[in-house]
mmCIF file of C-alpha atoms in Angstrom:
data_model
loop_
_atom_site.group_PDB
_atom_site.id
_atom_site.type_symbol
_atom_site.label_atom_id
_atom_site.label_comp_id
_atom_site.label_asym_id
_atom_site.label_seq_id
_atom_site.Cartn_x
_atom_site.Cartn_y
_atom_site.Cartn_z
ATOM 1 C CA MET Z 120 0.000 0.000 0.000
ATOM 2 C CA ALA Z 121 1.297 3.448 -0.915
ATOM 3 C CA LYS Z 122 2.475 5.540 1.991
ATOM 4 C CA LYS Z 123 0.482 8.695 2.654
ATOM 5 C CA ASN Z 124 2.457 11.901 2.124
ATOM 6 C CA THR Z 125 2.638 13.574 5.523
ATOM 7 C CA ASP Z 126 5.072 16.271 4.353
ATOM 8 C CA ALA Z 127 2.460 18.292 2.451
ATOM 9 C CA PRO Z 128 1.437 21.378 4.447
ATOM 10 C CA LYS Z 129 -2.069 21.317 5.900
ATOM 11 C CA HIS Z 130 -4.417 23.623 4.027
ATOM 12 C CA THR Z 131 -5.545 26.761 5.863
ATOM 13 C CA PRO Z 132 -9.075 27.856 4.870
ATOM 14 C CA VAL Z 133 -9.692 31.588 4.504
ATOM 15 C CA VAL Z 134 -13.029 32.047 2.730
ATOM 16 C CA ASN Z 135 -15.941 31.796 5.172
ATOM 17 C CA GLU Z 136 -19.711 31.542 4.670
ATOM 18 C CA THR Z 137 -20.239 35.309 4.707
ATOM 19 C CA SER Z 138 -17.473 36.042 2.228
ATOM 20 C CA LEU Z 139 -18.575 33.165 -0.025
ATOM 21 C CA SER Z 140 -22.101 34.596 -0.103
ATOM 22 C CA PHE Z 141 -20.653 37.936 -1.234
ATOM 23 C CA PHE Z 142 -18.459 36.201 -3.824
ATOM 24 C CA GLU Z 143 -21.458 34.471 -5.405
ATOM 25 C CA LYS Z 144 -23.445 37.714 -5.658
ATOM 26 C CA TYR Z 145 -20.405 39.564 -6.977
ATOM 27 C CA ILE Z 146 -19.774 37.008 -9.720
ATOM 28 C CA ASN Z 147 -23.432 36.906 -10.742
ATOM 29 C CA ASN Z 148 -23.645 40.680 -11.071
ATOM 30 C CA PRO Z 149 -22.729 41.784 -14.634
ATOM 31 C CA SER Z 150 -19.797 44.210 -14.889
ATOM 32 C CA PRO Z 151 -18.857 44.434 -18.575
ATOM 33 C CA THR Z 152 -15.888 46.528 -19.642
ATOM 34 C CA GLY Z 153 -16.869 50.197 -19.569
ATOM 35 C CA PHE Z 154 -19.996 49.449 -17.491
ATOM 36 C CA GLU Z 155 -18.482 48.215 -14.230
ATOM 37 C CA TRP Z 156 -20.082 50.593 -11.729
ATOM 38 C CA LYS Z 157 -22.780 48.334 -10.214
ATOM 39 C CA GLY Z 158 -20.189 45.680 -9.437
ATOM 40 C CA GLN Z 159 -17.864 48.343 -8.048
ATOM 41 C CA GLU Z 160 -20.598 49.611 -5.720
ATOM 42 C CA MET Z 161 -21.158 46.055 -4.488
ATOM 43 C CA TRP Z 162 -17.405 45.518 -3.996
ATOM 44 C CA LEU Z 163 -16.965 48.772 -2.063
ATOM 45 C CA GLU Z 164 -19.919 47.958 0.182
ATOM 46 C CA TYR Z 165 -18.239 44.681 1.136
ATOM 47 C CA LEU Z 166 -14.833 46.337 1.576
ATOM 48 C CA LYS Z 167 -15.842 49.401 3.627
ATOM 49 C CA PRO Z 168 -15.737 47.762 7.100
ATOM 50 C CA TYR Z 169 -12.074 46.869 6.527
ATOM 51 C CA ILE Z 170 -10.691 50.198 5.231
ATOM 52 C CA ASP Z 171 -10.309 53.783 6.398
ATOM 53 C CA GLU Z 172 -11.631 55.486 3.278
ATOM 54 C CA HIS Z 173 -12.123 54.980 -0.437
ATOM 55 C CA TYR Z 174 -11.763 56.713 -3.773
ATOM 56 C CA VAL Z 175 -13.413 56.156 -7.171
ATOM 57 C CA ASP Z 176 -11.976 57.722 -10.332
ATOM 58 C CA ASN Z 177 -13.790 59.109 -13.385
ATOM 59 C CA TYR Z 178 -13.972 55.759 -15.165
ATOM 60 C CA GLY Z 179 -14.966 53.674 -12.152
ATOM 61 C CA THR Z 180 -11.758 52.207 -10.738
ATOM 62 C CA ALA Z 181 -12.408 51.773 -7.004
ATOM 63 C CA VAL Z 182 -9.719 52.069 -4.322
ATOM 64 C CA GLY Z 183 -9.956 51.178 -0.638
ATOM 65 C CA ILE Z 184 -7.321 52.940 1.456
ATOM 66 C CA ILE Z 185 -5.704 52.060 4.780
ATOM 67 C CA ASN Z 186 -3.267 54.588 6.352
ATOM 68 C CA LYS Z 187 -3.788 57.280 3.728
ATOM 69 C CA ASP Z 188 -1.302 59.708 5.317
ATOM 70 C CA ALA Z 189 1.636 57.273 5.073
ATOM 71 C CA ALA Z 190 4.298 58.411 2.598
ATOM 72 C CA TYR Z 191 5.189 54.884 1.412
ATOM 73 C CA LYS Z 192 2.367 53.387 -0.704
ATOM 74 C CA VAL Z 193 1.737 49.722 -1.488
ATOM 75 C CA VAL Z 194 -0.923 48.647 -3.985
ATOM 76 C CA ILE Z 195 -2.664 45.272 -4.162
ATOM 77 C CA GLU Z 196 -4.695 45.152 -7.356
ATOM 78 C CA ALA Z 197 -7.139 43.167 -9.476
ATOM 79 C CA HIS Z 198 -9.481 44.102 -12.301
ATOM 80 C CA ALA Z 199 -13.258 44.316 -12.147
ATOM 81 C CA ASP Z 200 -14.434 44.082 -15.750
ATOM 82 C CA GLU Z 201 -15.692 41.093 -17.709
ATOM 83 C CA ILE Z 202 -15.756 40.400 -21.426
ATOM 84 C CA SER Z 203 -19.037 41.053 -23.218
ATOM 85 C CA TRP Z 204 -20.583 42.062 -26.548
ATOM 86 C CA PHE Z 205 -21.988 45.233 -28.101
ATOM 87 C CA VAL Z 206 -25.057 45.505 -30.323
ATOM 88 C CA ASN Z 207 -23.571 46.486 -33.685
ATOM 89 C CA TYR Z 208 -26.307 46.089 -36.310
ATOM 90 C CA ILE Z 209 -30.061 45.408 -36.228
ATOM 91 C CA THR Z 210 -31.551 43.821 -39.348
ATOM 92 C CA SER Z 211 -34.897 44.781 -40.867
ATOM 93 C CA ASP Z 212 -36.347 41.473 -39.641
ATOM 94 C CA GLY Z 213 -35.279 41.998 -36.034
ATOM 95 C CA LEU Z 214 -32.059 40.025 -35.686
ATOM 96 C CA ILE Z 215 -29.024 41.548 -33.965
ATOM 97 C CA TYR Z 216 -25.360 41.280 -34.969
ATOM 98 C CA VAL Z 217 -22.626 41.983 -32.439
ATOM 99 C CA ILE Z 218 -19.011 43.036 -31.961
ATOM 100 C CA ARG Z 219 -16.690 42.162 -29.091
ATOM 101 C CA ASN Z 220 -16.174 44.186 -25.944
ATOM 102 C CA GLY Z 221 -12.929 42.557 -24.831
ATOM 103 C CA GLY Z 222 -11.831 39.056 -25.833
ATOM 104 C CA SER Z 223 -15.238 37.400 -26.174
ATOM 105 C CA ASP Z 224 -15.117 33.954 -27.792
ATOM 106 C CA HIS Z 225 -17.402 33.668 -30.823
ATOM 107 C CA GLN Z 226 -17.131 29.878 -30.825
ATOM 108 C CA ILE Z 227 -19.004 29.454 -27.542
ATOM 109 C CA ALA Z 228 -21.807 31.880 -28.472
ATOM 110 C CA PRO Z 229 -24.313 29.736 -30.449
ATOM 111 C CA SER Z 230 -27.295 28.665 -28.293
ATOM 112 C CA LYS Z 231 -26.209 30.784 -25.294
ATOM 113 C CA ARG Z 232 -28.770 32.901 -23.451
ATOM 114 C CA VAL Z 233 -27.873 36.548 -22.912
ATOM 115 C CA ASP Z 234 -28.963 39.766 -21.226
ATOM 116 C CA ILE Z 235 -29.084 42.909 -23.349
ATOM 117 C CA HIS Z 236 -28.634 45.906 -21.053
ATOM 118 C CA THR Z 237 -30.849 48.867 -21.999
ATOM 119 C CA ASP Z 238 -32.026 52.065 -20.301
ATOM 120 C CA LYS Z 239 -35.397 50.331 -19.856
ATOM 121 C CA GLY Z 240 -33.830 47.326 -18.157
ATOM 122 C CA ILE Z 241 -32.590 43.918 -19.251
ATOM 123 C CA VAL Z 242 -33.954 42.361 -22.437
ATOM 124 C CA LYS Z 243 -33.538 38.609 -22.804
ATOM 125 C CA ALA Z 244 -32.190 37.132 -26.029
ATOM 126 C CA VAL Z 245 -30.416 34.064 -27.403
ATOM 127 C CA PHE Z 246 -27.565 33.508 -29.808
ATOM 128 C CA GLY Z 247 -29.430 31.632 -32.515
ATOM 129 C CA TRP Z 248 -27.848 28.918 -34.646
ATOM 130 C CA PRO Z 249 -29.250 26.841 -37.541
ATOM 131 C CA ALA Z 250 -30.368 23.318 -36.623
ATOM 132 C CA ILE Z 251 -27.983 20.488 -37.515
ATOM 133 C CA HIS Z 252 -30.561 19.171 -40.005
ATOM 134 C CA THR Z 253 -30.350 22.358 -42.064
ATOM 135 C CA ARG Z 254 -26.612 22.871 -42.268
ATOM 136 C CA GLY Z 255 -25.931 20.839 -45.423
ATOM 137 C CA ALA Z 256 -25.238 17.177 -44.727
ATOM 138 C CA GLY Z 257 -21.948 16.100 -46.319
ATOM 139 C CA ASP Z 258 -20.805 19.674 -46.891
ATOM 140 C CA LYS Z 259 -18.105 21.371 -44.882
ATOM 141 C CA GLU Z 260 -19.908 23.018 -42.009
ATOM 142 C CA GLU Z 261 -19.644 26.762 -41.485
ATOM 143 C CA ALA Z 262 -18.029 27.494 -38.126
ATOM 144 C CA PRO Z 263 -19.262 30.276 -35.825
ATOM 145 C CA THR Z 264 -17.597 33.603 -36.618
ATOM 146 C CA LEU Z 265 -18.307 37.253 -35.875
ATOM 147 C CA LYS Z 266 -19.854 37.436 -39.348
ATOM 148 C CA ASN Z 267 -22.532 34.809 -38.739
ATOM 149 C CA ILE Z 268 -23.414 34.732 -35.025
ATOM 150 C CA PHE Z 269 -26.530 36.730 -34.214
ATOM 151 C CA LEU Z 270 -28.993 37.435 -31.422
ATOM 152 C CA ASP Z 271 -32.710 36.719 -31.519
ATOM 153 C CA CYS Z 272 -34.824 38.568 -28.951
ATOM 154 C CA GLY Z 273 -38.148 37.321 -30.295
ATOM 155 C CA CYS Z 274 -38.846 40.311 -32.525
ATOM 156 C CA THR Z 275 -39.698 40.301 -36.232
ATOM 157 C CA SER Z 276 -38.705 43.848 -37.182
ATOM 158 C CA LYS Z 277 -36.084 46.478 -36.407
ATOM 159 C CA GLU Z 278 -38.798 48.776 -35.075
ATOM 160 C CA GLU Z 279 -39.966 46.135 -32.614
ATOM 161 C CA VAL Z 280 -36.388 45.637 -31.373
ATOM 162 C CA GLU Z 281 -35.937 49.385 -30.888
ATOM 163 C CA LYS Z 282 -39.216 49.661 -28.934
ATOM 164 C CA LEU Z 283 -37.658 47.327 -26.355
ATOM 165 C CA GLY Z 284 -34.958 49.955 -25.810
ATOM 166 C CA ILE Z 285 -32.269 48.132 -27.787
ATOM 167 C CA HIS Z 286 -29.946 50.290 -29.862
ATOM 168 C CA VAL Z 287 -26.459 50.084 -31.344
ATOM 169 C CA GLY Z 288 -24.008 50.223 -28.428
ATOM 170 C CA CYS Z 289 -26.108 48.326 -25.892
ATOM 171 C CA VAL Z 290 -23.877 45.944 -23.992
ATOM 172 C CA ILE Z 291 -24.618 42.213 -23.798
ATOM 173 C CA THR Z 292 -23.615 39.681 -21.123
ATOM 174 C CA TYR Z 293 -24.218 35.962 -20.700
ATOM 175 C CA GLU Z 294 -26.796 34.703 -18.194
ATOM 176 C CA ASP Z 295 -24.619 31.980 -16.659
ATOM 177 C CA GLU Z 296 -24.168 32.130 -12.890
ATOM 178 C CA PHE Z 297 -21.962 30.911 -10.046
ATOM 179 C CA MET Z 298 -21.886 27.327 -8.793
ATOM 180 C CA ILE Z 299 -19.611 25.027 -6.790
ATOM 181 C CA LEU Z 300 -18.501 21.849 -8.570
ATOM 182 C CA ASN Z 301 -17.682 18.686 -6.591
ATOM 183 C CA ASP Z 302 -17.134 20.812 -3.466
ATOM 184 C CA ARG Z 303 -13.770 21.648 -5.023
ATOM 185 C CA TYR Z 304 -14.139 24.261 -7.765
ATOM 186 C CA TYR Z 305 -15.860 27.617 -8.018
ATOM 187 C CA VAL Z 306 -17.420 27.871 -11.493
ATOM 188 C CA GLY Z 307 -18.929 30.828 -13.332
ATOM 189 C CA ARG Z 308 -18.480 33.573 -15.854
ATOM 190 C CA ALA Z 309 -16.234 36.524 -14.985
ATOM 191 C CA LEU Z 310 -14.013 34.689 -12.514
ATOM 192 C CA ASP Z 311 -11.487 36.445 -14.760
ATOM 193 C CA ASN Z 312 -10.965 38.556 -12.808
ATOM 194 C CA ARG Z 313 -13.617 39.326 -10.246
ATOM 195 C CA ALA Z 314 -12.077 36.449 -8.329
ATOM 196 C CA GLY Z 315 -9.113 38.804 -7.982
ATOM 197 C CA GLY Z 316 -11.276 41.627 -6.638
ATOM 198 C CA PHE Z 317 -12.764 39.201 -4.145
ATOM 199 C CA MET Z 318 -9.335 37.985 -3.033
ATOM 200 C CA ILE Z 319 -7.867 41.434 -2.393
ATOM 201 C CA ALA Z 320 -10.998 42.335 -0.401
ATOM 202 C CA GLU Z 321 -10.422 39.203 1.676
ATOM 203 C CA VAL Z 322 -6.851 40.350 2.332
ATOM 204 C CA ALA Z 323 -8.289 43.564 3.769
ATOM 205 C CA ARG Z 324 -10.679 41.520 5.897
ATOM 206 C CA MET Z 325 -7.808 39.411 7.264
ATOM 207 C CA LEU Z 326 -5.777 42.516 8.122
ATOM 208 C CA LYS Z 327 -8.720 44.007 10.016
ATOM 209 C CA GLU Z 328 -9.727 40.818 11.830
ATOM 210 C CA ASN Z 329 -6.131 40.089 12.839
ATOM 211 C CA LYS Z 330 -5.689 43.709 14.013
ATOM 212 C CA VAL Z 331 -2.631 44.198 11.802
ATOM 213 C CA LYS Z 332 -1.189 47.721 11.796
ATOM 214 C CA LEU Z 333 0.745 48.187 8.568
ATOM 215 C CA PRO Z 334 3.675 50.635 8.597
ATOM 216 C CA PHE Z 335 2.753 51.941 5.114
ATOM 217 C CA GLY Z 336 -0.293 53.070 3.189
ATOM 218 C CA LEU Z 337 -2.207 50.196 1.584
ATOM 219 C CA TYR Z 338 -4.265 50.828 -1.550
ATOM 220 C CA ILE Z 339 -6.689 48.009 -2.444
ATOM 221 C CA VAL Z 340 -7.395 48.672 -6.114
ATOM 222 C CA ASN Z 341 -10.147 47.179 -8.278
ATOM 223 C CA SER Z 342 -9.412 48.522 -11.761
ATOM 224 C CA VAL Z 343 -11.720 48.851 -14.747
ATOM 225 C CA GLN Z 344 -11.090 48.225 -18.450
ATOM 226 C CA GLU Z 345 -8.322 45.624 -18.190
ATOM 227 C CA GLU Z 346 -9.862 43.460 -20.896
ATOM 228 C CA ILE Z 347 -9.358 46.101 -23.584
ATOM 229 C CA GLY Z 348 -5.769 47.099 -22.817
ATOM 230 C CA LEU Z 349 -5.067 47.515 -19.080
ATOM 231 C CA ARG Z 350 -6.550 51.006 -19.228
ATOM 232 C CA GLY Z 351 -7.977 51.346 -15.716
ATOM 233 C CA ALA Z 352 -4.668 50.352 -14.130
ATOM 234 C CA GLU Z 353 -2.854 52.826 -16.371
ATOM 235 C CA MET Z 354 -5.061 55.658 -15.133
ATOM 236 C CA ILE Z 355 -5.046 54.800 -11.421
ATOM 237 C CA ALA Z 356 -1.293 54.123 -11.263
ATOM 238 C CA HIS Z 357 -0.656 57.744 -12.214
ATOM 239 C CA HIS Z 358 -3.122 58.943 -9.605
ATOM 240 C CA ILE Z 359 -1.808 56.877 -6.657
ATOM 241 C CA LYS Z 360 1.892 56.979 -7.567
ATOM 242 C CA PRO Z 361 2.648 53.809 -5.569
ATOM 243 C CA ASN Z 362 6.055 52.619 -4.376
ATOM 244 C CA VAL Z 363 5.165 48.920 -4.761
ATOM 245 C CA ALA Z 364 2.417 47.026 -6.610
ATOM 246 C CA ILE Z 365 1.292 43.412 -6.179
ATOM 247 C CA VAL Z 366 -1.201 42.451 -8.865
ATOM 248 C CA THR Z 367 -3.409 39.377 -8.981
ATOM 249 C CA ASP Z 368 -5.096 37.991 -12.091
ATOM 250 C CA VAL Z 369 -5.879 34.580 -13.537
ATOM 251 C CA THR Z 370 -3.679 32.340 -15.660
ATOM 252 C CA HIS Z 371 -4.319 29.146 -17.634
ATOM 253 C CA ASP Z 372 -4.580 25.726 -16.061
ATOM 254 C CA THR Z 373 -2.833 23.691 -18.773
ATOM 255 C CA GLN Z 374 -3.950 20.191 -17.789
ATOM 256 C CA THR Z 375 -6.993 19.921 -20.091
ATOM 257 C CA PRO Z 376 -7.019 18.771 -23.746
ATOM 258 C CA MET Z 377 -5.866 20.974 -26.640
ATOM 259 C CA ILE Z 378 -3.369 22.995 -24.578
ATOM 260 C CA ASN Z 379 0.330 22.644 -25.368
ATOM 261 C CA LYS Z 380 2.436 22.657 -22.192
ATOM 262 C CA ILE Z 381 5.579 23.275 -24.249
ATOM 263 C CA THR Z 382 4.286 26.731 -25.138
ATOM 264 C CA GLN Z 383 1.830 27.413 -22.308
ATOM 265 C CA GLY Z 384 3.736 25.952 -19.343
ATOM 266 C CA ASP Z 385 2.750 23.259 -16.849
ATOM 267 C CA LEU Z 386 0.238 24.758 -14.409
ATOM 268 C CA ALA Z 387 -2.627 23.155 -12.547
ATOM 269 C CA CYS Z 388 -5.613 24.167 -10.466
ATOM 270 C CA GLY Z 389 -5.196 23.027 -6.874
ATOM 271 C CA LYS Z 390 -1.405 23.305 -6.795
ATOM 272 C CA GLY Z 391 -1.248 26.833 -5.495
ATOM 273 C CA PRO Z 392 -0.766 30.453 -6.630
ATOM 274 C CA VAL Z 393 1.412 31.087 -9.677
ATOM 275 C CA ILE Z 394 4.398 33.418 -9.349
ATOM 276 C CA SER Z 395 5.443 34.975 -12.654
ATOM 277 C CA TYR Z 396 8.752 35.809 -14.283
ATOM 278 C CA ALA Z 397 8.772 38.534 -16.935
ATOM 279 C CA PRO Z 398 10.617 41.778 -17.717
ATOM 280 C CA ALA Z 399 7.944 43.782 -15.880
ATOM 281 C CA ILE Z 400 8.364 41.687 -12.730
ATOM 282 C CA GLN Z 401 10.763 43.239 -10.225
ATOM 283 C CA ASN Z 402 12.951 40.352 -9.081
ATOM 284 C CA ASN Z 403 13.621 41.512 -5.533
ATOM 285 C CA LEU Z 404 9.899 41.908 -4.925
ATOM 286 C CA ASN Z 405 9.370 38.491 -6.507
ATOM 287 C CA LYS Z 406 11.906 37.002 -4.089
ATOM 288 C CA LEU Z 407 9.934 38.503 -1.219
ATOM 289 C CA LEU Z 408 6.811 36.715 -2.495
ATOM 290 C CA ILE Z 409 8.646 33.400 -2.739
ATOM 291 C CA GLN Z 410 10.177 33.760 0.719
ATOM 292 C CA SER Z 411 6.771 34.678 2.123
ATOM 293 C CA ALA Z 412 5.211 31.574 0.565
ATOM 294 C CA GLU Z 413 7.968 29.282 1.800
ATOM 295 C CA LYS Z 414 7.910 30.702 5.317
ATOM 296 C CA ALA Z 415 4.109 30.337 5.582
ATOM 297 C CA GLY Z 416 4.007 26.883 3.956
ATOM 298 C CA ILE Z 417 1.947 28.102 0.992
ATOM 299 C CA PRO Z 418 2.330 25.926 -2.127
ATOM 300 C CA PHE Z 419 3.108 27.836 -5.315
ATOM 301 C CA GLN Z 420 3.879 27.342 -9.000
ATOM 302 C CA ARG Z 421 6.041 29.309 -11.441
ATOM 303 C CA GLN Z 422 5.284 30.770 -14.856
ATOM 304 C CA ALA Z 423 7.441 32.552 -17.420
ATOM 305 C CA SER Z 424 6.120 35.232 -19.756
ATOM 306 C CA SER Z 425 7.964 36.538 -22.781
ATOM 307 C CA ARG Z 426 7.665 40.249 -23.523
ATOM 308 C CA SER Z 427 4.837 41.132 -21.137
ATOM 309 C CA THR Z 428 2.550 39.549 -18.551
ATOM 310 C CA GLY Z 429 -0.566 40.744 -20.379
ATOM 311 C CA THR Z 430 -1.967 41.888 -17.022
ATOM 312 C CA ASP Z 431 -2.277 45.125 -15.096
ATOM 313 C CA THR Z 432 1.189 44.374 -13.714
ATOM 314 C CA ASP Z 433 2.625 45.896 -16.891
ATOM 315 C CA SER Z 434 0.733 49.168 -16.414
ATOM 316 C CA PHE Z 435 1.914 49.572 -12.832
ATOM 317 C CA ALA Z 436 5.502 48.500 -13.534
ATOM 318 C CA TYR Z 437 6.031 51.030 -16.314
ATOM 319 C CA SER Z 438 4.279 53.959 -14.634
ATOM 320 C CA ASN Z 439 5.735 56.848 -12.648
ATOM 321 C CA GLY Z 440 9.340 56.213 -13.619
ATOM 322 C CA GLY Z 441 9.081 52.512 -12.781
ATOM 323 C CA VAL Z 442 7.233 50.880 -9.867
ATOM 324 C CA PRO Z 443 8.504 47.566 -8.407
ATOM 325 C CA SER Z 444 5.694 45.214 -9.370
ATOM 326 C CA ALA Z 445 4.927 41.510 -9.140
ATOM 327 C CA LEU Z 446 2.143 39.198 -10.244
ATOM 328 C CA ILE Z 447 0.383 36.445 -8.308
ATOM 329 C CA SER Z 448 -1.873 34.474 -10.629
ATOM 330 C CA LEU Z 449 -4.790 32.174 -9.924
ATOM 331 C CA PRO Z 450 -4.886 29.032 -12.124
ATOM 332 C CA LEU Z 451 -8.143 28.883 -14.083
ATOM 333 C CA ARG Z 452 -9.692 26.455 -16.555
ATOM 334 C CA TYR Z 453 -11.699 27.506 -19.624
ATOM 335 C CA MET Z 454 -10.810 31.228 -19.646
ATOM 336 C CA HIS Z 455 -13.224 33.581 -21.428
ATOM 337 C CA THR Z 456 -16.033 31.039 -21.358
ATOM 338 C CA THR Z 457 -19.097 30.944 -19.108
ATOM 339 C CA VAL Z 458 -17.743 27.955 -17.149
ATOM 340 C CA GLU Z 459 -14.443 29.313 -15.870
ATOM 341 C CA MET Z 460 -13.179 27.099 -13.031
ATOM 342 C CA ILE Z 461 -10.899 27.885 -10.077
ATOM 343 C CA HIS Z 462 -9.897 25.655 -7.166
ATOM 344 C CA LYS Z 463 -11.162 26.646 -3.719
ATOM 345 C CA GLU Z 464 -7.774 26.002 -2.100
ATOM 346 C CA ASP Z 465 -5.981 28.173 -4.662
ATOM 347 C CA VAL Z 466 -8.286 31.067 -3.774
ATOM 348 C CA ASP Z 467 -7.446 30.673 -0.084
ATOM 349 C CA ASN Z 468 -3.743 30.450 -0.859
ATOM 350 C CA VAL Z 469 -3.610 33.527 -3.100
ATOM 351 C CA ILE Z 470 -5.281 35.492 -0.304
ATOM 352 C CA ARG Z 471 -2.789 34.098 2.227
ATOM 353 C CA LEU Z 472 0.201 34.822 0.005
ATOM 354 C CA ILE Z 473 -0.745 38.469 -0.551
ATOM 355 C CA TYR Z 474 -1.415 38.843 3.179
ATOM 356 C CA GLU Z 475 1.924 37.290 4.169
ATOM 357 C CA ALA Z 476 3.785 39.394 1.603
ATOM 358 C CA LEU Z 477 2.309 42.578 3.086
ATOM 359 C CA LEU Z 478 3.529 41.531 6.527
ATOM 360 C CA ASN Z 479 7.046 41.207 5.112
ATOM 361 C CA ILE Z 480 7.250 44.565 3.305
ATOM 362 C CA LYS Z 481 9.031 47.207 5.367
ATOM 363 C CA ASP Z 482 8.177 50.884 5.423
ATOM 364 C CA GLY Z 483 10.323 52.643 2.830
ATOM 365 C CA GLN Z 484 11.753 49.352 1.498
ATOM 366 C CA ASP Z 485 14.141 49.891 -1.388
ATOM 367 C CA PHE Z 486 13.815 47.133 -3.987
ATOM 368 C CA ARG Z 487 16.478 48.452 -6.401
ATOM 369 C CA TYR Z 488 19.092 45.969 -7.635
ATOM 370 C CA ILE Z 489 21.995 48.427 -7.268
ATOM 371 C CA LYS Z 490 21.993 50.947 -4.421
#
């Protein structure tokens, strides 16, 4: 009989029933890129008991602040927006063609139910798709593309569609909601990256509940518009002018079919937070993360990026003359679908790693390589 591994560190739960209830509501609430404010209000309401004050910029990036008067500023950051669609063209017979708002996947669209957000409220619709019987047996099938996917909201004319309040520019989100799979995975749309917003809020909760007095100012940042070019982080970095930034986002679990580990790396849900290596990553700050994980017995994985991380880390790193920045990623399956999956223990461990890292940052710490 195989011997049980007793060397593995015992898992330390962080998420409790109250925070999980918030997480579910937060995931289910639509926050498409450029239209994040309802989710940001919800996030701030959850965060307020754990912070001293907050700030919201012109485009909706929300910031919770602890020790505002401290000269040395540390940011922990995630992004709030989710991919979506825009109404782009309404046909004379009442069908709706779309364009992307962020990296929406056209291949998963057919037969999905959606919410069209209008000034009159939500209008239900579906991505229609021809029945298999009608698609030309024996012929090469036409794959879903932006040119042929369309929405049907039950109308038969453009005028009828417009009477519902639908117009070009209305934003569209999927209906799919949060669930827990096999008591092991959180599943839903927009875990990329509202899971990150949830985790940094939980860090604030831990600091408050453990009565931690940080020697620096902490800025808990939930940025907008990451999915279309890291724009919210770019704006808020110039406003805060931080000395250090720790960013959290999702990365790909590479254990499922059709993913090449040679190019994508070998990462798995359930094996811990992912610490990144890239030009934008400040190596001394990265070493602090690794030492924090090792000291606290937090499992972690490593990932290499080429030119950029593709996350808000890049915006912070290259702002304000250069800000020491690092990235802690959460492994996720099926990114940019409606069934994104993250492991419960990874969520706990990302929260713990950010928390432990904050405890190890000194006031005024100089991360430069040459002093």
